[in-house]
């Protein structure tokens, strides 16, 4: 769908988010014919788990959660040296509540989380409690050399409505006195934090194909028109995802929170589409059994609620017999004693910096759960006993390059504004409960 300017609407909205700013927000208001309900006057009914998004997101015909289309990650550094003060905490909480009053909490409205890095918690005399597993980021494969993200905080804004994420961002920067008809408080996140980086992206049927021309090295004619991600297949199947309960910290002062890993992966789509055929892509994304038996139709919507990895041969047998193993096949080996996956993916594609990439955002109870999942994905144990290479014919490893990694704690809602390392009962009380 194009307007009188001749620019497809969804392509324009994605570009506006990538650019950001007041002008992009105003332009989106003119392109999106949508009436987003405001949030409630009383926010006390909002869940304590910041990451509890699924109950307000739509589902597809199979019951899989449909992820919000538009994303912004704001990487922030606290302006003061030393420990935060109560005035700054109040400023942050007030600014966040301003945008929550402006937009309802839903897929078409606004979903957000605020998370904090190990570097942020280093300012405190106390260490994080034993219930919180939050190490510094590190390389997770022998062949990667990522840079490490160490800003103090990350705000994740998500919505199916482009103007919502842009409007929320502008309000947090103190650039909007009213938002969606709601007066905004005299409090800006940027009075307390400086902006270290801004990353954007998208996920959803057709969005990668529509935006393929924005990135160098993307064979635009090869990306499936209905694919939700650049590599051409669906992800986020219900049975391949950990539940929100599974990734939630269960005890201690940060109970109700979760940990978050964010990596930036550069994609080699030219090789993926032009050097490999459909059989190779299906075998490497899922497993050779799927490719041999035409299990996956199109982008994989026919698979229902799982990638059907149980139908594949054991990974080591596949490696020895076929000389190639699948990404999903390897990753599925990382499960707990109840056969649950360990991580909840909320990743999205991007054309930041003019290159196709994936912001791989994962939630898990402990960062160790992510490390275990990545270890399974590396398939090092398989390469030692087969012809499968360290990267070649080893899932999708040869098509991705890890550029950045960062670890963060997503505290409960009551602790989202500059939390201490060892919260007390008083620190966990929600301020401004009915504001």
PDB file of C-alpha atoms in Angstrom, residues 10 14 60 64-71 160 201-212 222-237 267 269 273 278 285-286 296-303 345-351 357-359:
ATOM      1  CA  UNK A  10       5.215   0.038   5.991  1.00  0.00           C
ATOM      2  CA  UNK A  14      10.349   1.348   9.287  1.00  0.00           C
ATOM      3  CA  UNK A  60      -1.629 -16.484  15.210  1.00  0.00           C
ATOM      4  CA  UNK A  64       1.964 -18.617  18.755  1.00  0.00           C
ATOM      5  CA  UNK A  65       2.566 -15.129  20.151  1.00  0.00           C
ATOM      6  CA  UNK A  66       2.913 -12.501  17.415  1.00  0.00           C
ATOM      7  CA  UNK A  67       5.827 -10.250  18.341  1.00  0.00           C
ATOM      8  CA  UNK A  68       5.464  -6.433  18.138  1.00  0.00           C
ATOM      9  CA  UNK A  69       6.576  -5.189  14.718  1.00  0.00           C
ATOM     10  CA  UNK A  70       8.530  -2.046  15.589  1.00  0.00           C
ATOM     11  CA  UNK A  71      11.397  -1.825  18.109  1.00  0.00           C
ATOM     12  CA  UNK A 160       2.858  -2.707  16.266  1.00  0.00           C
ATOM     13  CA  UNK A 201      14.467  -2.887  13.983  1.00  0.00           C
ATOM     14  CA  UNK A 202      11.422  -4.785  12.836  1.00  0.00           C
ATOM     15  CA  UNK A 203       9.869  -8.231  12.717  1.00  0.00           C
ATOM     16  CA  UNK A 204       6.738  -9.440  10.976  1.00  0.00           C
ATOM     17  CA  UNK A 205       5.401 -10.990   7.815  1.00  0.00           C
ATOM     18  CA  UNK A 206       6.728  -9.129   4.778  1.00  0.00           C
ATOM     19  CA  UNK A 207       8.750  -6.491   6.625  1.00  0.00           C
ATOM     20  CA  UNK A 208      12.215  -7.886   5.757  1.00  0.00           C
ATOM     21  CA  UNK A 209      11.385  -8.085   2.033  1.00  0.00           C
ATOM     22  CA  UNK A 210       9.976  -4.563   2.062  1.00  0.00           C
ATOM     23  CA  UNK A 211      13.156  -3.219   3.648  1.00  0.00           C
ATOM     24  CA  UNK A 212      15.745  -5.362   1.866  1.00  0.00           C
ATOM     25  CA  UNK A 222      15.357 -13.718  -2.912  1.00  0.00           C
ATOM     26  CA  UNK A 223      13.932 -12.750   0.507  1.00  0.00           C
ATOM     27  CA  UNK A 224      10.438 -14.329   0.639  1.00  0.00           C
ATOM     28  CA  UNK A 225       7.718 -11.702   0.444  1.00  0.00           C
ATOM     29  CA  UNK A 226       5.894 -13.106   3.474  1.00  0.00           C
ATOM     30  CA  UNK A 227       8.920 -13.940   5.651  1.00  0.00           C
ATOM     31  CA  UNK A 228       8.951 -12.379   9.141  1.00  0.00           C
ATOM     32  CA  UNK A 229      12.767 -12.436   9.323  1.00  0.00           C
ATOM     33  CA  UNK A 230      15.561 -11.882   6.785  1.00  0.00           C
ATOM     34  CA  UNK A 231      16.622 -15.534   6.699  1.00  0.00           C
ATOM     35  CA  UNK A 232      13.226 -16.524   5.332  1.00  0.00           C
ATOM     36  CA  UNK A 233      11.703 -18.680   8.075  1.00  0.00           C
ATOM     37  CA  UNK A 234       9.449 -18.227  11.079  1.00  0.00           C
ATOM     38  CA  UNK A 235      10.766 -18.393  14.619  1.00  0.00           C
ATOM     39  CA  UNK A 236       9.238 -18.011  18.048  1.00  0.00           C
ATOM     40  CA  UNK A 237       7.184 -21.205  17.930  1.00  0.00           C
ATOM     41  CA  UNK A 267      23.923 -11.528   8.504  1.00  0.00           C
ATOM     42  CA  UNK A 269      22.376 -13.028   3.242  1.00  0.00           C
ATOM     43  CA  UNK A 273      20.425 -17.084  -0.698  1.00  0.00           C
ATOM     44  CA  UNK A 278      16.282 -24.301  -0.622  1.00  0.00           C
ATOM     45  CA  UNK A 285      17.950 -23.843   9.680  1.00  0.00           C
ATOM     46  CA  UNK A 286      15.998 -26.896  10.906  1.00  0.00           C
ATOM     47  CA  UNK A 296       8.647 -26.998   5.894  1.00  0.00           C
ATOM     48  CA  UNK A 297       6.265 -25.222   3.541  1.00  0.00           C
ATOM     49  CA  UNK A 298       7.220 -21.658   2.628  1.00  0.00           C
ATOM     50  CA  UNK A 299       8.327 -19.778   5.747  1.00  0.00           C
ATOM     51  CA  UNK A 300       7.145 -22.567   8.058  1.00  0.00           C
ATOM     52  CA  UNK A 301       3.660 -21.510   9.084  1.00  0.00           C
ATOM     53  CA  UNK A 302       2.484 -25.098   8.478  1.00  0.00           C
ATOM     54  CA  UNK A 303       4.649 -26.294  11.382  1.00  0.00           C
ATOM     55  CA  UNK A 345      13.444 -14.958  22.293  1.00  0.00           C
ATOM     56  CA  UNK A 346      12.283 -11.420  21.540  1.00  0.00           C
ATOM     57  CA  UNK A 347      14.717 -10.696  18.717  1.00  0.00           C
ATOM     58  CA  UNK A 348      14.204  -8.624  15.578  1.00  0.00           C
ATOM     59  CA  UNK A 349      15.880  -7.745  12.280  1.00  0.00           C
ATOM     60  CA  UNK A 350      17.533  -4.431  11.526  1.00  0.00           C
ATOM     61  CA  UNK A 351      19.100  -2.376   8.763  1.00  0.00           C
ATOM     62  CA  UNK A 357      21.551  -7.699  11.033  1.00  0.00           C
ATOM     63  CA  UNK A 358      19.647  -9.368  13.829  1.00  0.00           C
ATOM     64  CA  UNK A 359      19.329  -7.930  17.311  1.00  0.00           C
TER      65      UNK A 359
END
